């Protein structure tokens, strides 16, 4: 719809700006807090303008971390989160693409059953199966390891369905042309399906990376060794002080740092992401 | 180069639909065969069985001397052109043409030579580095044909390759395909529902109806001596008039026939004409005018020169040798 009325344009902008302000305010407060000193929060009023301690706070968190809460330096936790988020995103994409490939292009016995099994896992997110998952992971000796952090979260019905839909939009004739051109199944997958799903993979990667990065309950449960703390679970541990006050300026500095990688992923993959969501022509 | 033999070929889809049955065709080396019939008559199924894209439930397909029933499509030495082009959208035209050769391990220099040759033949040289989406329908169709040519196969298979083009382009491409096939002398099977396209392209026509062959013959044979009422009504435009012999009893020498056929262009105005026609509608085609009407309750059409006089009733005459007689029970031709 293309309207050209100044009043409407003004109103539209007003609504958008209000929306942006509402979303941005907490982030701003967090940023302001991360630039203040330890005592600025005792007064009872929340400061709204940045203070002078920005460099001090951030370098302290990156350097040594908040040792009183038992968390390692922020750098290590971010690295752990990065490993976890990347493994989950890449693992999910790889597994679900292959399963969708099998379901759409192969006629094997119990194909329908396999399909429904994948479907049923939709009803079993991490939170529901957390106790049995923990037992399995513990039994395999994967507590406090990157594998333990990411493997149980990799299977994904949603992504499998997404790729199934993508593959179904690829015309049969294209598959047949490839068959006549002498492309076997794996060659077809690599030469035709992969490039045609590129934008969908990118869109999914963005979503899954953020999903993995924001995991909270699972890492909290299976990591007891500070070496493997992730950043999101780490923030929670920092804010959880038994006696005394939380070091809000440091917690907020960590929170701001924790936001950066997802933001970078979104900005870096924005164009592919949007294309992947809206593109229909195959 | 190869001959093709379809021997008692039949196809029953899972679920029990019979799409094709009792098909026997001997296709000579270099021949251009057109499978023609209405939508759903099994043309594509038949072609796809030859291509190896559809399993064969009965009978045999031989390409050259080799039975290919269980041979993968890639190993049958065929190339296929699809109605919707089926170009790989993420590859450039050049890559589209080369993909099949690359998979076969053809040397780079050879691939380059063949791509260049095909591009020259089809005049797609300027587009070699474009993606299919940046081409018009006609150009895409050329690329699809180019992909078939570079393979240098023994057999070309076409499944309604011109159906997505506009009428004018269709006529032009039709001629080009014909010329191309003459030049390359590659055995070809071409599927279409358009009888005009079939007539102009074919060395021999195969008219299909409900999965069975109604008639095989050269376009003129089929036009002049249609083997059944189905072929008679399907081949030729405007369609042949088919009159119930009882409804027009006064035609001499037609006693044993159930249906009498006569082409609209074989009818003429005549003072002493045996057929009297009530005019109901007139179509002006420019060079011709088609007059539709009824005689003894049967629909009848006549093609007249555009300056012919018109009235509410017309008396029509014809030459006895232009009558086609068909049996009442089977609709088969009787002579
Ligand atoms: N995959 C299929 N499964 C079941 N029936 C099919 C399948 N493909 C085609 N048919 C049926 O087979 C008949 C012939 O189809 P087709 O060969 O596509 O006809 P045409 O190409 O002449 O229009 C049709 O009745 C169609 O419904
Ligand atoms: Mg068809």
PDB file of N, CA, C and O in Angstrom, chain A residues 84 126-138 142-145 148-149 152-153 215-225 228-230 232-234 236-237:
ATOM      1  N   UNK A  84      28.760 -22.951  21.974  1.00  0.00           N
ATOM      2  CA  UNK A  84      27.468 -23.604  22.139  1.00  0.00           C
ATOM      3  C   UNK A  84      26.483 -23.145  21.062  1.00  0.00           C
ATOM      4  O   UNK A  84      25.840 -23.961  20.398  1.00  0.00           O
ATOM      5  N   UNK A 126      13.153 -28.657  25.395  1.00  0.00           N
ATOM      6  CA  UNK A 126      14.139 -28.959  26.431  1.00  0.00           C
ATOM      7  C   UNK A 126      13.527 -28.967  27.824  1.00  0.00           C
ATOM      8  O   UNK A 126      13.779 -29.865  28.625  1.00  0.00           O
ATOM      9  N   UNK A 127      12.704 -27.978  28.128  1.00  0.00           N
ATOM     10  CA  UNK A 127      12.201 -27.828  29.479  1.00  0.00           C
ATOM     11  C   UNK A 127      11.392 -29.046  29.914  1.00  0.00           C
ATOM     12  O   UNK A 127      11.407 -29.432  31.078  1.00  0.00           O
ATOM     13  N   UNK A 128      10.681 -29.648  28.969  1.00  0.00           N
ATOM     14  CA  UNK A 128       9.830 -30.783  29.316  1.00  0.00           C
ATOM     15  C   UNK A 128      10.666 -32.034  29.581  1.00  0.00           C
ATOM     16  O   UNK A 128      10.403 -32.789  30.501  1.00  0.00           O
ATOM     17  N   UNK A 129      11.707 -32.216  28.776  1.00  0.00           N
ATOM     18  CA  UNK A 129      12.484 -33.448  28.897  1.00  0.00           C
ATOM     19  C   UNK A 129      13.783 -33.199  29.641  1.00  0.00           C
ATOM     20  O   UNK A 129      14.765 -33.912  29.460  1.00  0.00           O
ATOM     21  N   UNK A 130      13.817 -32.175  30.479  1.00  0.00           N
ATOM     22  CA  UNK A 130      15.101 -31.774  31.039  1.00  0.00           C
ATOM     23  C   UNK A 130      15.663 -32.817  32.001  1.00  0.00           C
ATOM     24  O   UNK A 130      16.865 -33.076  32.005  1.00  0.00           O
ATOM     25  N   UNK A 131      14.809 -33.482  32.776  1.00  0.00           N
ATOM     26  CA  UNK A 131      15.319 -34.471  33.726  1.00  0.00           C
ATOM     27  C   UNK A 131      15.888 -35.703  33.010  1.00  0.00           C
ATOM     28  O   UNK A 131      17.042 -36.062  33.219  1.00  0.00           O
ATOM     29  N   UNK A 132      15.104 -36.318  32.107  1.00  0.00           N
ATOM     30  CA  UNK A 132      15.699 -37.453  31.378  1.00  0.00           C
ATOM     31  C   UNK A 132      16.919 -37.043  30.556  1.00  0.00           C
ATOM     32  O   UNK A 132      17.910 -37.791  30.509  1.00  0.00           O
ATOM     33  N   UNK A 133      16.858 -35.874  29.933  1.00  0.00           N
ATOM     34  CA  UNK A 133      18.021 -35.433  29.157  1.00  0.00           C
ATOM     35  C   UNK A 133      19.240 -35.325  30.059  1.00  0.00           C
ATOM     36  O   UNK A 133      20.337 -35.756  29.709  1.00  0.00           O
ATOM     37  N   UNK A 134      19.037 -34.771  31.244  1.00  0.00           N
ATOM     38  CA  UNK A 134      20.156 -34.618  32.172  1.00  0.00           C
ATOM     39  C   UNK A 134      20.736 -35.981  32.524  1.00  0.00           C
ATOM     40  O   UNK A 134      21.945 -36.184  32.523  1.00  0.00           O
ATOM     41  N   UNK A 135      19.848 -36.935  32.772  1.00  0.00           N
ATOM     42  CA  UNK A 135      20.306 -38.281  33.129  1.00  0.00           C
ATOM     43  C   UNK A 135      21.135 -38.889  32.017  1.00  0.00           C
ATOM     44  O   UNK A 135      22.182 -39.476  32.261  1.00  0.00           O
ATOM     45  N   UNK A 136      20.628 -38.751  30.802  1.00  0.00           N
ATOM     46  CA  UNK A 136      21.352 -39.326  29.671  1.00  0.00           C
ATOM     47  C   UNK A 136      22.719 -38.673  29.542  1.00  0.00           C
ATOM     48  O   UNK A 136      23.750 -39.351  29.424  1.00  0.00           O
ATOM     49  N   UNK A 137      22.734 -37.349  29.592  1.00  0.00           N
ATOM     50  CA  UNK A 137      23.996 -36.628  29.425  1.00  0.00           C
ATOM     51  C   UNK A 137      24.963 -36.978  30.561  1.00  0.00           C
ATOM     52  O   UNK A 137      26.151 -37.207  30.337  1.00  0.00           O
ATOM     53  N   UNK A 138      24.420 -37.067  31.769  1.00  0.00           N
ATOM     54  CA  UNK A 138      25.271 -37.426  32.900  1.00  0.00           C
ATOM     55  C   UNK A 138      25.806 -38.838  32.712  1.00  0.00           C
ATOM     56  O   UNK A 138      26.988 -39.122  32.931  1.00  0.00           O
ATOM     57  N   UNK A 142      28.989 -36.479  29.938  1.00  0.00           N
ATOM     58  CA  UNK A 142      29.141 -35.244  29.154  1.00  0.00           C
ATOM     59  C   UNK A 142      28.879 -33.985  29.976  1.00  0.00           C
ATOM     60  O   UNK A 142      28.845 -32.886  29.440  1.00  0.00           O
ATOM     61  N   UNK A 143      28.689 -34.137  31.316  1.00  0.00           N
ATOM     62  CA  UNK A 143      28.524 -32.930  32.132  1.00  0.00           C
ATOM     63  C   UNK A 143      29.802 -32.113  32.012  1.00  0.00           C
ATOM     64  O   UNK A 143      30.900 -32.660  31.900  1.00  0.00           O
ATOM     65  N   UNK A 144      29.655 -30.806  32.054  1.00  0.00           N
ATOM     66  CA  UNK A 144      30.822 -29.944  31.914  1.00  0.00           C
ATOM     67  C   UNK A 144      31.621 -30.214  30.640  1.00  0.00           C
ATOM     68  O   UNK A 144      32.819 -30.482  30.676  1.00  0.00           O
ATOM     69  N   UNK A 145      30.939 -30.200  29.515  1.00  0.00           N
ATOM     70  CA  UNK A 145      31.659 -30.319  28.244  1.00  0.00           C
ATOM     71  C   UNK A 145      30.858 -29.581  27.171  1.00  0.00           C
ATOM     72  O   UNK A 145      29.656 -29.347  27.347  1.00  0.00           O
ATOM     73  N   UNK A 148      28.076 -31.774  25.850  1.00  0.00           N
ATOM     74  CA  UNK A 148      26.924 -31.818  26.738  1.00  0.00           C
ATOM     75  C   UNK A 148      26.073 -30.563  26.620  1.00  0.00           C
ATOM     76  O   UNK A 148      24.846 -30.603  26.710  1.00  0.00           O
ATOM     77  N   UNK A 149      26.739 -29.443  26.388  1.00  0.00           N
ATOM     78  CA  UNK A 149      26.011 -28.185  26.256  1.00  0.00           C
ATOM     79  C   UNK A 149      25.159 -28.149  24.993  1.00  0.00           C
ATOM     80  O   UNK A 149      24.065 -27.597  24.988  1.00  0.00           O
ATOM     81  N   UNK A 152      22.282 -32.173  23.181  1.00  0.00           N
ATOM     82  CA  UNK A 152      20.863 -32.443  23.464  1.00  0.00           C
ATOM     83  C   UNK A 152      19.930 -31.406  22.849  1.00  0.00           C
ATOM     84  O   UNK A 152      18.728 -31.624  22.782  1.00  0.00           O
ATOM     85  N   UNK A 153      20.461 -30.288  22.421  1.00  0.00           N
ATOM     86  CA  UNK A 153      19.595 -29.240  21.872  1.00  0.00           C
ATOM     87  C   UNK A 153      19.582 -29.241  20.340  1.00  0.00           C
ATOM     88  O   UNK A 153      18.925 -28.414  19.725  1.00  0.00           O
ATOM     89  N   UNK A 215      20.239 -19.755  25.561  1.00  0.00           N
ATOM     90  CA  UNK A 215      19.929 -20.896  26.417  1.00  0.00           C
ATOM     91  C   UNK A 215      20.344 -20.596  27.842  1.00  0.00           C
ATOM     92  O   UNK A 215      21.459 -20.129  28.102  1.00  0.00           O
ATOM     93  N   UNK A 216      19.460 -20.896  28.772  1.00  0.00           N
ATOM     94  CA  UNK A 216      19.724 -20.519  30.153  1.00  0.00           C
ATOM     95  C   UNK A 216      19.630 -21.725  31.094  1.00  0.00           C
ATOM     96  O   UNK A 216      20.585 -22.090  31.778  1.00  0.00           O
ATOM     97  N   UNK A 217      18.463 -22.376  31.061  1.00  0.00           N
ATOM     98  CA  UNK A 217      18.197 -23.444  32.014  1.00  0.00           C
ATOM     99  C   UNK A 217      19.171 -24.608  31.842  1.00  0.00           C
ATOM    100  O   UNK A 217      19.760 -25.106  32.807  1.00  0.00           O
ATOM    101  N   UNK A 218      19.356 -25.038  30.605  1.00  0.00           N
ATOM    102  CA  UNK A 218      20.186 -26.216  30.341  1.00  0.00           C
ATOM    103  C   UNK A 218      21.644 -26.009  30.750  1.00  0.00           C
ATOM    104  O   UNK A 218      22.181 -26.823  31.540  1.00  0.00           O
ATOM    105  N   UNK A 219      22.281 -24.932  30.330  1.00  0.00           N
ATOM    106  CA  UNK A 219      23.673 -24.726  30.764  1.00  0.00           C
ATOM    107  C   UNK A 219      23.782 -24.566  32.279  1.00  0.00           C
ATOM    108  O   UNK A 219      24.735 -25.060  32.878  1.00  0.00           O
ATOM    109  N   UNK A 220      22.805 -23.930  32.883  1.00  0.00           N
ATOM    110  CA  UNK A 220      22.832 -23.749  34.329  1.00  0.00           C
ATOM    111  C   UNK A 220      22.851 -25.110  35.023  1.00  0.00           C
ATOM    112  O   UNK A 220      23.518 -25.308  36.031  1.00  0.00           O
ATOM    113  N   UNK A 221      22.120 -26.042  34.421  1.00  0.00           N
ATOM    114  CA  UNK A 221      21.957 -27.356  35.029  1.00  0.00           C
ATOM    115  C   UNK A 221      23.201 -28.219  34.874  1.00  0.00           C
ATOM    116  O   UNK A 221      23.618 -28.902  35.799  1.00  0.00           O
ATOM    117  N   UNK A 222      23.790 -28.221  33.711  1.00  0.00           N
ATOM    118  CA  UNK A 222      24.823 -29.227  33.467  1.00  0.00           C
ATOM    119  C   UNK A 222      26.248 -28.693  33.601  1.00  0.00           C
ATOM    120  O   UNK A 222      27.196 -29.450  33.435  1.00  0.00           O
ATOM    121  N   UNK A 223      26.431 -27.401  33.875  1.00  0.00           N
ATOM    122  CA  UNK A 223      27.796 -26.939  34.091  1.00  0.00           C
ATOM    123  C   UNK A 223      27.985 -26.605  35.562  1.00  0.00           C
ATOM    124  O   UNK A 223      27.269 -25.788  36.132  1.00  0.00           O
ATOM    125  N   UNK A 224      28.958 -27.274  36.183  1.00  0.00           N
ATOM    126  CA  UNK A 224      29.318 -26.952  37.565  1.00  0.00           C
ATOM    127  C   UNK A 224      30.753 -26.451  37.598  1.00  0.00           C
ATOM    128  O   UNK A 224      31.196 -25.873  38.564  1.00  0.00           O
ATOM    129  N   UNK A 225      31.462 -26.686  36.500  1.00  0.00           N
ATOM    130  CA  UNK A 225      32.845 -26.246  36.380  1.00  0.00           C
ATOM    131  C   UNK A 225      32.836 -24.864  35.718  1.00  0.00           C
ATOM    132  O   UNK A 225      32.284 -24.694  34.626  1.00  0.00           O
ATOM    133  N   UNK A 228      33.230 -23.958  31.986  1.00  0.00           N
ATOM    134  CA  UNK A 228      32.216 -24.172  30.950  1.00  0.00           C
ATOM    135  C   UNK A 228      30.992 -23.292  31.131  1.00  0.00           C
ATOM    136  O   UNK A 228      29.993 -23.479  30.460  1.00  0.00           O
ATOM    137  N   UNK A 229      31.065 -22.309  32.058  1.00  0.00           N
ATOM    138  CA  UNK A 229      29.920 -21.415  32.217  1.00  0.00           C
ATOM    139  C   UNK A 229      29.676 -20.651  30.913  1.00  0.00           C
ATOM    140  O   UNK A 229      30.607 -20.188  30.260  1.00  0.00           O
ATOM    141  N   UNK A 230      28.382 -20.511  30.575  1.00  0.00           N
ATOM    142  CA  UNK A 230      28.061 -19.657  29.422  1.00  0.00           C
ATOM    143  C   UNK A 230      27.673 -18.284  29.942  1.00  0.00           C
ATOM    144  O   UNK A 230      27.366 -18.127  31.127  1.00  0.00           O
ATOM    145  N   UNK A 232      25.086 -16.249  29.501  1.00  0.00           N
ATOM    146  CA  UNK A 232      23.735 -15.962  29.993  1.00  0.00           C
ATOM    147  C   UNK A 232      23.539 -16.557  31.384  1.00  0.00           C
ATOM    148  O   UNK A 232      23.032 -15.902  32.303  1.00  0.00           O
ATOM    149  N   UNK A 233      23.989 -17.803  31.553  1.00  0.00           N
ATOM    150  CA  UNK A 233      23.909 -18.415  32.870  1.00  0.00           C
ATOM    151  C   UNK A 233      24.835 -17.680  33.837  1.00  0.00           C
ATOM    152  O   UNK A 233      24.542 -17.549  35.028  1.00  0.00           O
ATOM    153  N   UNK A 234      25.961 -17.190  33.329  1.00  0.00           N
ATOM    154  CA  UNK A 234      26.939 -16.476  34.155  1.00  0.00           C
ATOM    155  C   UNK A 234      26.356 -15.196  34.737  1.00  0.00           C
ATOM    156  O   UNK A 234      26.568 -14.876  35.907  1.00  0.00           O
ATOM    157  N   UNK A 236      23.376 -14.558  35.447  1.00  0.00           N
ATOM    158  CA  UNK A 236      22.462 -14.956  36.534  1.00  0.00           C
ATOM    159  C   UNK A 236      23.274 -15.233  37.811  1.00  0.00           C
ATOM    160  O   UNK A 236      22.912 -14.818  38.913  1.00  0.00           O
ATOM    161  N   UNK A 237      24.395 -15.924  37.660  1.00  0.00           N
ATOM    162  CA  UNK A 237      25.210 -16.246  38.840  1.00  0.00           C
ATOM    163  C   UNK A 237      25.789 -14.984  39.461  1.00  0.00           C
ATOM    164  O   UNK A 237      25.916 -14.878  40.671  1.00  0.00           O
TER     165      UNK A 237
END
